Tab-separated table of C-alpha atoms in Angstrom:
chain	number	residue	atom	x	y	z
A	1	MET	CA	99.864	119.028	129.260
A	2	LYS	CA	100.724	121.769	126.791
A	3	ARG	CA	104.048	122.382	128.506
A	4	LEU	CA	104.934	118.694	128.248
A	5	VAL	CA	104.187	118.706	124.529
A	6	ILE	CA	106.298	121.817	123.990
A	7	LEU	CA	109.099	120.207	126.013
A	8	LEU	CA	108.968	117.174	123.734
A	9	PHE	CA	109.559	119.258	120.644
A	10	ALA	CA	112.306	121.215	122.370
A	11	VAL	CA	114.127	117.982	123.220
A	12	CYS	CA	113.675	116.726	119.662
A	13	ALA	CA	115.042	119.979	118.274
A	14	VAL	CA	118.185	119.557	120.386
A	15	ALA	CA	118.464	115.882	119.434
A	16	SER	CA	118.374	116.758	115.731
A	17	VAL	CA	121.874	118.212	115.932
A	18	VAL	CA	123.325	115.124	117.652
A	19	PRO	CA	125.306	112.798	115.335
A	20	ALA	CA	123.424	109.796	114.037
A	21	GLN	CA	123.419	106.872	116.452
A	22	ASP	CA	122.673	103.213	116.161
A	23	SER	CA	119.504	103.678	118.194
A	24	LEU	CA	115.867	103.291	117.297
A	25	ASN	CA	114.901	105.735	120.052
A	26	TYR	CA	116.982	108.405	118.360
A	27	TYR	CA	115.064	107.951	115.118
A	28	LEU	CA	111.737	107.977	116.989
A	29	GLU	CA	112.604	111.308	118.608
A	30	THR	CA	113.718	112.708	115.279
A	31	ALA	CA	110.481	111.605	113.634
A	32	ALA	CA	108.346	113.128	116.411
A	33	GLY	CA	110.205	116.423	116.164
A	34	ASN	CA	110.263	116.694	112.374
A	35	SER	CA	107.088	115.026	111.125
A	36	PRO	CA	104.701	117.466	109.379
A	37	SER	CA	101.684	115.328	110.274
A	38	VAL	CA	102.551	115.410	113.979
A	39	MET	CA	103.179	119.144	113.843
A	40	ALA	CA	99.846	119.685	112.077
A	41	ALA	CA	98.007	117.653	114.717
A	42	PHE	CA	99.759	119.569	117.494
A	43	HIS	CA	98.846	122.951	115.989
A	44	GLY	CA	95.265	121.707	115.675
A	45	TYR	CA	95.324	120.977	119.395
A	46	GLU	CA	96.678	124.462	120.109
A	47	ALA	CA	93.901	125.955	117.988
A	48	ALA	CA	91.303	123.974	119.944
A	49	LEU	CA	92.675	125.381	123.201
A	50	GLN	CA	91.966	128.901	121.930
A	51	ARG	CA	88.264	128.088	121.609
A	52	ILE	CA	87.894	127.720	125.384
A	53	PRO	CA	88.147	131.449	126.237
A	54	GLN	CA	85.922	132.220	123.258
A	55	ALA	CA	83.200	129.936	124.580
A	56	GLY	CA	83.339	131.518	128.037
A	57	ALA	CA	83.226	135.133	126.839
A	58	TYR	CA	80.083	137.263	127.090
A	59	GLU	CA	78.505	138.961	124.163
A	60	ASP	CA	79.812	142.401	123.385
A	61	PRO	CA	77.746	145.236	124.874
A	62	ARG	CA	75.481	147.111	122.474
A	63	LEU	CA	75.577	150.881	122.188
A	64	ASP	CA	72.779	152.707	120.358
A	65	MET	CA	73.180	156.416	119.522
A	66	GLY	CA	70.664	158.803	118.020
A	67	VAL	CA	71.048	162.510	117.184
A	68	PHE	CA	68.108	164.785	116.327
A	69	LEU	CA	68.764	166.739	113.168
A	70	LYS	CA	66.423	169.321	114.648
A	71	PRO	CA	66.342	169.334	118.452
A	72	MET	CA	63.029	168.184	119.889
A	73	ASP	CA	61.353	170.590	122.271
A	74	ILE	CA	60.308	169.151	125.604
A	75	ILE	CA	59.035	170.814	128.744
A	76	ASP	CA	62.369	171.347	130.391
A	77	GLY	CA	64.559	171.926	127.407
A	78	ARG	CA	65.402	170.717	123.949
A	79	GLN	CA	66.455	167.068	123.438
A	80	VAL	CA	69.505	166.974	121.179
A	81	ALA	CA	70.616	163.308	121.266
A	82	GLN	CA	69.968	159.967	122.933
A	83	PHE	CA	72.466	157.179	123.918
A	84	GLN	CA	71.606	153.651	125.029
A	85	LEU	CA	74.091	150.996	126.303
A	86	MET	CA	72.914	147.408	126.875
A	87	GLN	CA	74.746	144.252	128.054
A	88	MET	CA	73.006	140.882	127.721
A	89	PHE	CA	73.678	137.949	130.080
A	90	PRO	CA	72.658	134.332	129.360
A	91	TRP	CA	70.966	132.105	131.898
A	92	PHE	CA	73.101	130.830	134.742
A	93	GLY	CA	75.359	127.915	133.675
A	94	VAL	CA	75.195	128.475	129.916
A	95	LYS	CA	78.730	129.843	129.693
A	96	LYS	CA	80.096	127.118	131.937
A	97	ALA	CA	78.495	124.434	129.762
A	98	ALA	CA	79.913	126.091	126.648
A	99	GLN	CA	83.389	126.146	128.192
A	100	THR	CA	83.073	122.506	129.166
A	101	GLU	CA	82.163	121.595	125.602
A	102	ALA	CA	85.175	123.524	124.280
A	103	GLN	CA	87.484	121.849	126.805
A	104	ARG	CA	86.240	118.404	125.776
A	105	MET	CA	86.782	119.223	122.121
A	106	ALA	CA	90.317	120.403	122.939
A	107	LYS	CA	91.023	117.122	124.729
A	108	MET	CA	89.622	115.328	121.710
A	109	SER	CA	92.140	117.216	119.555
A	110	PHE	CA	94.905	116.163	121.930
A	111	GLU	CA	93.869	112.523	121.614
A	112	GLN	CA	93.971	112.961	117.851
A	113	PHE	CA	97.502	114.329	118.222
A	114	ARG	CA	98.459	111.243	120.247
A	115	GLU	CA	96.936	108.973	117.622
A	116	THR	CA	98.918	110.707	114.882
A	117	ARG	CA	102.100	110.394	116.928
A	118	ASP	CA	101.485	106.693	117.656
A	119	ASN	CA	100.773	105.962	113.993
A	120	LEU	CA	104.033	107.645	113.055
A	121	PHE	CA	105.945	105.634	115.656
A	122	LEU	CA	104.405	102.403	114.374
A	123	ASP	CA	105.380	103.290	110.803
A	124	VAL	CA	108.936	103.980	111.975
A	125	TYR	CA	109.022	100.642	113.805
A	126	ARG	CA	107.772	98.746	110.761
A	127	GLN	CA	110.180	100.432	108.371
A	128	TRP	CA	113.026	99.915	110.814
A	129	TYR	CA	112.390	96.173	110.900
A	130	VAL	CA	112.149	96.107	107.115
A	131	LEU	CA	115.682	97.515	107.076
A	132	ASN	CA	116.708	94.948	109.683
A	133	ARG	CA	115.354	92.140	107.503
A	134	LEU	CA	117.347	93.365	104.538
A	135	GLN	CA	120.451	93.773	106.689
A	136	GLN	CA	120.114	90.188	107.921
A	137	ARG	CA	119.679	88.925	104.360
A	138	LEU	CA	122.799	90.797	103.315
A	139	LYS	CA	124.732	89.481	106.303
A	140	ASN	CA	123.535	85.953	105.613
A	141	ASN	CA	124.595	86.205	101.966
A	142	ARG	CA	128.054	87.356	102.969
A	143	GLU	CA	128.402	84.518	105.460
A	144	ASN	CA	127.313	82.046	102.796
A	145	ILE	CA	129.860	83.462	100.379
A	146	GLU	CA	132.556	82.900	102.987
A	147	LEU	CA	131.384	79.316	103.512
A	148	LEU	CA	131.394	78.685	99.772
A	149	LYS	CA	134.855	80.166	99.423
A	150	GLN	CA	136.086	77.840	102.137
A	151	LEU	CA	134.370	74.987	100.353
A	152	GLU	CA	135.990	76.104	97.093
A	153	THR	CA	139.411	75.989	98.750
A	154	LEU	CA	138.722	72.444	99.943
A	155	ALA	CA	137.549	71.434	96.493
A	156	LEU	CA	140.694	72.898	94.924
A	157	ARG	CA	142.880	70.963	97.321
A	158	ARG	CA	140.950	67.785	96.698
A	159	PHE	CA	141.120	68.268	92.953
A	160	SER	CA	144.839	69.062	92.882
A	161	SER	CA	145.786	66.254	95.258
A	162	GLY	CA	143.598	63.682	93.526
A	163	GLY	CA	144.994	63.902	89.967
A	164	GLY	CA	148.311	65.489	90.737
A	165	ALA	CA	148.308	67.213	87.367
A	166	VAL	CA	146.486	70.461	88.126
A	167	SER	CA	147.627	72.754	90.891
A	168	GLY	CA	145.365	75.040	92.925
A	169	SER	CA	146.624	78.103	91.095
A	170	ALA	CA	145.889	76.535	87.745
A	171	VAL	CA	142.309	75.688	88.676
A	172	SER	CA	141.375	78.969	90.277
A	173	GLY	CA	140.681	82.192	88.462
A	174	SER	CA	140.491	82.303	84.693
A	175	ALA	CA	141.656	78.741	84.286
A	176	VAL	CA	138.573	77.375	86.032
A	177	SER	CA	136.224	79.797	84.334
A	178	GLY	CA	137.653	78.855	80.946
A	179	ALA	CA	137.319	75.123	81.396
A	180	ALA	CA	135.157	73.240	78.960
A	181	VAL	CA	133.527	69.873	79.365
A	182	SER	CA	133.457	67.614	76.292
A	183	GLY	CA	132.315	63.999	76.137
A	184	GLY	CA	133.446	63.022	79.639
A	185	SER	CA	136.967	64.494	79.390
A	186	TYR	CA	138.022	68.068	80.317
A	187	ALA	CA	139.941	70.244	77.863
A	188	MET	CA	141.746	73.159	79.563
A	189	PRO	CA	143.830	75.872	77.941
A	190	GLY	CA	147.569	75.869	78.310
A	191	ASP	CA	149.632	73.346	80.192
A	192	ALA	CA	146.804	72.313	82.451
A	193	GLY	CA	144.807	71.083	79.481
A	194	ASN	CA	147.753	69.221	78.082
A	195	ALA	CA	148.413	67.650	81.449
A	196	LEU	CA	144.871	66.329	81.627
A	197	ALA	CA	144.682	65.198	78.018
A	198	GLY	CA	148.182	63.814	77.692
A	199	GLY	CA	150.427	63.503	80.729
A	200	GLY	CA	147.653	62.551	83.058
A	201	MET	CA	146.752	59.553	80.900
A	202	SER	CA	150.279	58.524	79.818
A	203	GLY	CA	150.123	55.268	81.798
A	204	MET	CA	147.215	53.974	79.741
A	205	ASN	CA	147.482	52.197	76.372
A	206	THR	CA	146.100	54.580	73.779
A	207	GLY	CA	146.568	54.750	70.105
A	208	LYS	CA	148.009	58.309	70.326
A	209	SER	CA	150.008	60.145	72.948
A	210	GLY	CA	148.266	63.524	72.625
A	211	ALA	CA	144.614	62.682	73.203
A	212	MET	CA	142.386	59.849	74.271
A	213	PRO	CA	139.054	59.009	72.626
A	214	SER	CA	135.941	58.719	74.748
A	215	GLN	CA	135.577	54.999	73.987
A	216	SER	CA	139.114	54.308	75.144
A	217	THR	CA	138.408	56.167	78.350
A	218	ALA	CA	135.308	54.151	78.946
A	219	ASN	CA	137.195	50.923	78.453
A	220	ALA	CA	140.169	51.962	80.530
A	221	MET	CA	138.334	53.284	83.613
A	222	PRO	CA	136.787	49.964	84.742
A	223	SER	CA	140.173	48.266	84.627
A	224	MET	CA	141.476	50.714	87.251
A	225	ASN	CA	138.725	50.367	89.827
A	226	GLY	CA	140.856	48.270	92.085
A	227	SER	CA	143.982	50.408	92.034
A	228	SER	CA	144.868	53.566	93.909
A	229	GLY	CA	145.635	55.308	90.672
A	230	GLY	CA	142.066	54.748	89.547
A	231	MET	CA	140.719	56.331	92.722
A	232	ALA	CA	142.896	59.351	92.179
A	233	MET	CA	141.715	59.681	88.621
A	234	ALA	CA	138.075	59.458	89.618
A	235	SER	CA	138.599	62.154	92.194
A	236	SER	CA	140.333	64.446	89.765
A	237	SER	CA	137.737	63.975	87.061
A	238	GLY	CA	134.932	64.933	89.486
A	239	GLY	CA	136.651	67.996	90.974
A	240	LEU	CA	136.502	70.588	88.246
A	241	PRO	CA	132.694	70.649	87.824
A	242	GLU	CA	132.397	70.947	91.595
A	243	ILE	CA	134.652	74.004	91.618
A	244	LEU	CA	132.695	75.567	88.786
A	245	ARG	CA	129.436	74.882	90.563
A	246	ILE	CA	130.722	76.559	93.745
A	247	GLN	CA	131.746	79.596	91.737
A	248	LEU	CA	128.288	79.719	90.190
A	249	GLU	CA	126.773	79.703	93.666
A	250	ILE	CA	129.116	82.498	94.770
A	251	ALA	CA	128.248	84.576	91.699
A	252	GLU	CA	124.541	84.151	92.381
A	253	LEU	CA	124.944	85.226	96.028
A	254	GLU	CA	127.028	88.240	95.024
A	255	ASN	CA	124.338	89.295	92.568
A	256	SER	CA	121.704	88.830	95.287
A	257	SER	CA	123.780	90.994	97.640
A	258	GLU	CA	123.917	93.791	95.076
A	259	SER	CA	120.156	93.580	94.660
A	260	ILE	CA	119.685	93.779	98.443
A	261	LEU	CA	121.934	96.847	98.633
A	262	SER	CA	119.869	98.538	95.944
A	263	GLU	CA	116.643	97.688	97.762
A	264	MET	CA	118.081	99.002	101.029
A	265	THR	CA	118.802	102.339	99.352
A	266	ALA	CA	115.118	102.646	98.402
A	267	GLU	CA	113.899	101.559	101.844
A	268	LYS	CA	116.269	103.979	103.584
A	269	ALA	CA	114.823	106.794	101.481
A	270	ARG	CA	111.354	105.790	102.663
A	271	PHE	CA	112.610	105.657	106.253
A	272	ASN	CA	114.070	109.155	105.908
A	273	ALA	CA	110.733	110.358	104.535
A	274	LEU	CA	109.115	109.290	107.819
A	275	LEU	CA	111.740	111.345	109.642
A	276	ASN	CA	111.235	114.282	107.255
A	277	CYS	CA	114.935	114.100	106.416
A	278	PRO	CA	116.730	114.138	103.046
A	279	ALA	CA	116.416	110.828	101.209
A	280	LYS	CA	120.190	110.403	101.009
A	281	ASN	CA	120.743	110.695	104.759
A	282	GLU	CA	122.645	107.714	106.081
A	283	VAL	CA	120.658	105.308	108.259
A	284	ILE	CA	122.723	103.093	110.539
A	285	VAL	CA	121.213	99.605	110.739
A	286	PRO	CA	122.738	97.184	113.273
A	287	ASP	CA	124.100	93.843	112.094
A	288	THR	CA	122.121	91.996	114.748
A	289	PHE	CA	118.819	92.557	116.484
A	290	VAL	CA	117.138	90.675	119.282
A	291	LEU	CA	113.655	90.011	120.527
A	292	THR	CA	111.887	92.913	122.204
A	293	PRO	CA	111.002	91.752	125.726
A	294	TYR	CA	107.268	91.739	126.299
A	295	VAL	CA	105.015	90.050	128.854
A	296	PHE	CA	101.637	89.225	127.314
A	297	ASP	CA	98.973	89.841	129.992
A	298	ILE	CA	95.502	89.999	128.465
A	299	ASP	CA	93.599	91.428	131.434
A	300	MET	CA	96.131	94.122	132.233
A	301	ALA	CA	96.586	95.045	128.567
A	302	MET	CA	92.840	95.366	127.929
A	303	GLN	CA	92.490	97.590	130.976
A	304	LEU	CA	95.300	99.822	129.739
A	305	ILE	CA	93.791	99.923	126.256
A	306	ALA	CA	90.432	101.053	127.654
A	307	GLU	CA	92.144	103.778	129.700
A	308	GLN	CA	94.873	104.997	127.371
A	309	ASN	CA	94.076	104.209	123.746
A	310	PRO	CA	93.770	107.533	121.870
A	311	LEU	CA	91.005	106.320	119.556
A	312	LEU	CA	88.857	105.434	122.559
A	313	GLY	CA	89.884	108.688	124.210
A	314	MET	CA	88.748	110.693	121.193
A	315	ILE	CA	85.325	109.061	121.192
A	316	ARG	CA	85.008	109.385	124.962
A	317	GLU	CA	85.796	113.108	124.899
A	318	GLU	CA	83.429	113.587	121.971
A	319	SER	CA	80.605	111.981	123.941
A	320	LEU	CA	81.312	114.220	126.945
A	321	ALA	CA	81.367	117.257	124.661
A	322	TYR	CA	77.901	116.409	123.354
A	323	GLU	CA	76.735	115.924	126.933
A	324	ALA	CA	77.873	119.451	127.748
A	325	LYS	CA	76.243	120.691	124.567
A	326	GLU	CA	72.938	119.139	125.628
A	327	GLU	CA	73.164	120.956	128.949
A	328	MET	CA	73.944	124.203	127.178
A	329	SER	CA	70.998	123.770	124.788
A	330	ARG	CA	68.663	123.132	127.703
A	331	LYS	CA	69.720	126.291	129.537
A	332	MET	CA	69.620	128.406	126.412
A	333	GLY	CA	65.882	127.807	126.443
A	334	TYR	CA	65.656	130.004	129.536
A	335	PRO	CA	65.375	133.819	129.350
A	336	MET	CA	68.374	136.079	128.856
A	337	PHE	CA	68.794	139.249	130.902
A	338	GLY	CA	70.077	142.591	129.795
A	339	ILE	CA	71.221	145.529	131.907
A	340	GLY	CA	71.750	148.963	130.417
A	341	LEU	CA	71.628	152.735	130.670
A	342	GLN	CA	69.879	155.345	128.580
A	343	TYR	CA	71.281	158.861	128.465
A	344	MET	CA	69.373	161.827	126.968
A	345	LEU	CA	71.272	164.972	126.066
A	346	ILE	CA	69.031	168.026	126.662
A	347	ALA	CA	69.894	171.623	125.815
A	348	LYS	CA	68.593	174.682	127.717
A	349	ARG	CA	65.644	176.709	126.563
A	350	SER	CA	65.659	180.493	126.678
A	351	ASP	CA	61.900	180.982	125.872
A	352	PRO	CA	59.623	179.166	128.343
A	353	SER	CA	56.455	180.011	126.367
A	354	ALA	CA	57.575	177.892	123.430
A	355	ALA	CA	57.436	174.795	125.584
A	356	THR	CA	53.788	175.420	126.595
A	357	GLY	CA	52.446	176.898	123.367
A	358	MET	CA	50.962	179.876	125.281
A	359	THR	CA	51.274	183.583	124.576
A	360	ASP	CA	52.806	185.991	127.012
A	361	SER	CA	49.316	187.321	128.004
A	362	GLU	CA	48.116	183.795	128.733
A	363	MET	CA	51.110	183.082	130.865
A	364	SER	CA	50.445	186.111	132.983
A	365	GLY	CA	47.910	184.114	134.974
A	366	GLY	CA	48.338	181.120	137.269
A	367	ALA	CA	49.614	178.814	134.541
A	368	GLY	CA	52.394	181.189	133.806
A	369	ASN	CA	53.282	181.251	137.435
A	370	ALA	CA	53.418	177.461	137.516
A	371	VAL	CA	55.702	177.244	134.503
A	372	SER	CA	57.871	179.948	135.908
A	373	SER	CA	58.004	177.996	139.150
A	374	GLY	CA	59.012	174.812	137.248
A	375	MET	CA	61.688	176.585	135.292
A	376	SER	CA	62.998	178.113	138.430
A	377	GLY	CA	63.463	174.588	139.827
A	378	GLY	CA	66.588	174.069	137.725
A	379	MET	CA	65.242	171.395	135.260
A	380	ASN	CA	65.822	173.508	132.179
A	381	GLY	CA	68.607	171.873	130.089
A	382	LYS	CA	69.344	169.127	132.582
A	383	ASP	CA	70.438	165.783	130.962
A	384	MET	CA	68.458	162.642	131.827
A	385	LEU	CA	69.934	159.214	132.859
A	386	MET	CA	67.651	156.189	132.955
A	387	PRO	CA	68.667	152.612	134.084
A	388	MET	CA	67.202	149.840	131.916
A	389	LEU	CA	66.466	146.134	132.296
A	390	SER	CA	65.842	143.824	129.324
A	391	VAL	CA	64.556	140.243	129.300
A	392	SER	CA	64.405	137.941	126.284
A	393	ILE	CA	61.384	135.688	126.039
A	394	PRO	CA	62.203	132.267	124.482
A	395	LEU	CA	58.748	131.834	123.113
A	396	PHE	CA	59.528	129.519	120.189
A	397	ARG	CA	60.720	126.368	121.963
A	398	GLY	CA	61.032	124.024	119.005
A	399	LYS	CA	64.612	124.921	118.143
A	400	TYR	CA	65.793	124.346	121.708
A	401	ARG	CA	64.139	120.935	121.923
A	402	ALA	CA	65.659	119.987	118.566
A	403	ALA	CA	69.133	121.057	119.729
A	404	ARG	CA	68.813	118.908	122.855
A	405	LYS	CA	67.669	115.871	120.883
A	406	GLU	CA	70.511	116.379	118.415
A	407	ALA	CA	73.041	116.312	121.248
A	408	GLN	CA	71.417	113.201	122.731
A	409	PHE	CA	71.554	111.321	119.430
A	410	GLN	CA	75.167	112.377	118.960
A	411	GLN	CA	75.956	110.937	122.393
A	412	LYS	CA	74.332	107.633	121.487
A	413	ALA	CA	76.249	107.525	118.206
A	414	ALA	CA	79.530	108.177	120.049
A	415	GLN	CA	78.759	105.440	122.568
A	416	ALA	CA	78.081	102.976	119.756
A	417	ARG	CA	81.361	103.909	118.034
A	418	TYR	CA	83.172	103.509	121.336
A	419	LYS	CA	81.839	99.978	121.765
A	420	GLU	CA	82.687	99.051	118.175
A	421	THR	CA	86.224	100.445	118.462
A	422	LEU	CA	86.799	98.653	121.754
A	423	ASN	CA	85.632	95.365	120.229
A	424	ASN	CA	87.943	95.828	117.241
A	425	LEU	CA	90.874	96.634	119.510
A	426	GLU	CA	90.154	93.582	121.641
A	427	ALA	CA	89.977	91.352	118.561
A	428	GLY	CA	93.176	92.903	117.216
A	429	PHE	CA	94.887	92.354	120.555
A	430	TYR	CA	93.996	88.665	120.598
A	431	ARG	CA	95.199	88.397	117.005
A	432	ALA	CA	98.464	90.018	118.036
A	433	GLY	CA	98.788	87.533	120.884
A	434	TYR	CA	98.457	84.663	118.426
A	435	GLU	CA	101.084	86.247	116.164
A	436	LEU	CA	103.456	86.571	119.125
A	437	ASP	CA	103.039	82.922	120.049
A	438	ASP	CA	103.415	81.838	116.445
A	439	ALA	CA	106.579	83.899	116.026
A	440	LYS	CA	108.012	82.441	119.233
A	441	ARG	CA	107.377	78.881	118.041
A	442	LYS	CA	108.957	79.642	114.685
A	443	ILE	CA	112.029	81.199	116.272
A	444	THR	CA	112.528	78.147	118.479
A	445	LEU	CA	112.016	75.798	115.522
A	446	TYR	CA	114.341	77.657	113.172
A	447	ARG	CA	117.084	77.895	115.762
A	448	LYS	CA	116.887	74.173	116.349
A	449	GLN	CA	116.849	73.440	112.624
A	450	ALA	CA	119.752	75.839	112.018
A	451	ALA	CA	121.816	74.083	114.706
A	452	LEU	CA	121.086	70.677	113.177
A	453	ALA	CA	121.810	71.970	109.681
A	454	ARG	CA	125.126	73.416	110.860
A	455	THR	CA	126.142	70.087	112.389
A	456	THR	CA	125.083	68.261	109.236
A	457	TYR	CA	126.997	70.740	107.113
A	458	ASP	CA	130.214	70.253	109.086
A	459	LEU	CA	129.919	66.463	108.802
A	460	LEU	CA	129.233	66.615	105.071
A	461	VAL	CA	132.205	68.916	104.531
A	462	GLN	CA	134.436	66.374	106.257
A	463	GLU	CA	132.992	63.608	104.107
A	464	PHE	CA	133.443	65.760	101.015
A	465	VAL	CA	137.112	66.280	101.835
A	466	SER	CA	137.595	62.550	102.333
A	467	GLY	CA	135.747	61.773	99.098
A	468	LYS	CA	132.778	60.035	100.748
A	469	SER	CA	130.257	62.726	99.786
A	470	ASP	CA	129.583	64.782	96.696
A	471	LEU	CA	129.168	68.548	96.406
A	472	SER	CA	125.407	68.465	95.803
A	473	ALA	CA	124.666	67.254	99.317
A	474	VAL	CA	126.948	69.892	100.847
A	475	ILE	CA	125.388	72.755	98.870
A	476	GLN	CA	121.884	71.515	99.619
A	477	VAL	CA	122.517	71.521	103.365
A	478	GLN	CA	124.263	74.879	103.092
A	479	ARG	CA	121.166	76.305	101.427
A	480	GLN	CA	118.971	74.846	104.163
A	481	LEU	CA	121.196	76.427	106.796
A	482	SER	CA	120.927	79.793	105.048
A	483	ASP	CA	117.159	79.428	104.753
A	484	TYR	CA	116.729	78.646	108.459
A	485	ARG	CA	118.815	81.647	109.445
A	486	LEU	CA	116.763	83.919	107.209
A	487	LYS	CA	113.511	82.525	108.538
A	488	GLU	CA	114.694	83.055	112.099
A	489	SER	CA	115.509	86.709	111.425
A	490	GLU	CA	112.141	87.128	109.680
A	491	ALA	CA	110.368	85.624	112.684
A	492	ILE	CA	112.230	87.959	115.072
A	493	ALA	CA	111.293	90.956	112.932
A	494	ASP	CA	107.642	89.822	112.888
A	495	TYR	CA	107.682	89.370	116.647
A	496	ASN	CA	109.122	92.836	117.263
A	497	THR	CA	106.669	94.429	114.820
A	498	THR	CA	103.781	92.750	116.624
A	499	VAL	CA	105.085	94.059	119.956
A	500	ALA	CA	105.181	97.560	118.449
A	501	THR	CA	101.575	97.111	117.277
A	502	ILE	CA	100.475	96.110	120.783
A	503	GLN	CA	102.312	99.082	122.261
A	504	LYS	CA	100.505	101.308	119.780
A	505	MET	CA	97.154	99.845	120.921
A	506	ILE	CA	97.985	100.483	124.564
A	507	SER	CA	99.690	103.796	123.794
A	508	SER	CA	100.871	106.101	126.537
A	509	LYS	CA	99.406	109.328	127.838
A	510	ASN	CA	102.908	110.568	128.454
A	511	VAL	CA	103.751	112.672	125.413
A	512	GLU	CA	107.426	111.868	125.899
A	513	GLN	CA	106.725	108.149	125.385
């Protein structure tokens, strides 16, 4: 397991020097290799692994040394120093239970590492789809600008062909932006304005050749309803406001596009923060994105969640660790054994009478013979070695019973947390299933509505060119078409985010996910 984790980071380190690609997997690998939170969790797992040999190690042997400042006289010499070495051994199975507890805690740390990794991946997924949403909004705005520019071209042609006095070049650009509406007639700078105010109305009976009052216009227009010239005049008088309105729509979309670009800069900085990369690093976002394929199987998914979810794995390993701790506490209530050696350093004596406290005359008898016989046996100044056995007596049992009960209660608490977490995951999974179905229905609906809106838009454009429809209806349908496209992209992003959430619930025990 440790080798697989190390291999993951080695692959990510190599991938970090590869040029940026239009691939979400590339960013996921970069995030896993660079994220400080993932690295911290991994080092915590490595630290937990080092507790296993500590738990299985025996206590250090104890060496006691004593030196007599004045050698002590004994029968067969003078004791100079004493050394005692003792090694204690716990009851059988205590060390194994301690190692099992440490192993379970290490696995718990690994599950925590997996949870940290999965949370990071989910954050990357979510931020990625935020960028995709913004990219689709920007793309949609640009497409709408193109549609409006085409519509503007049609309006210019209609306007120029209807009145015959204003050409397309005169209407576009600064001439259109400088137009002013006054009392039902249009005053334009330069020749175009004179053409509208004078030449365009030269066939009508006015008091003056240069301008026409509003009242005269009102009286003259009804008299031309039946003639072709009147139709042309009506078309030309309605064209300029339409062109201006289209340009207003284009200006609004261009401003919205600039705002989206600014927002994307901020969101890309946040995305780079998840990768632990500089905020100004370029992030390549595709122009299109599709649904993530996913088969929603409740029974299979719940089984995988119970087996692979890191949160459940953490609680499960914690419960097993407390089970091992209970076993260890029970066996620690049994005696401990110690095996040792005691070594006494004895110096030789040159005066045998000092050991017995007898004078030379007293030693001349049988006692003296006995001492002389003992000294002649070679015991004078001989060091002594004594094997030792030690046994601890666990007399005060209260602390051992309390440690066992503590471990039992901790197991029950872990089991309760496991059940609660499983219930929450199950509820969250069903909620995710509803969100998937809802997103699917919305995608189908918005695609159908977008197709209908596109057909309606094309028909209205044809009617607008022929003069049977006004600009308001065309722009309204164009806005609906834009709205349906945006909603479809939002629904796709929601669907993919929900799939990523489900994948996070199920997780994967393979560290190279």
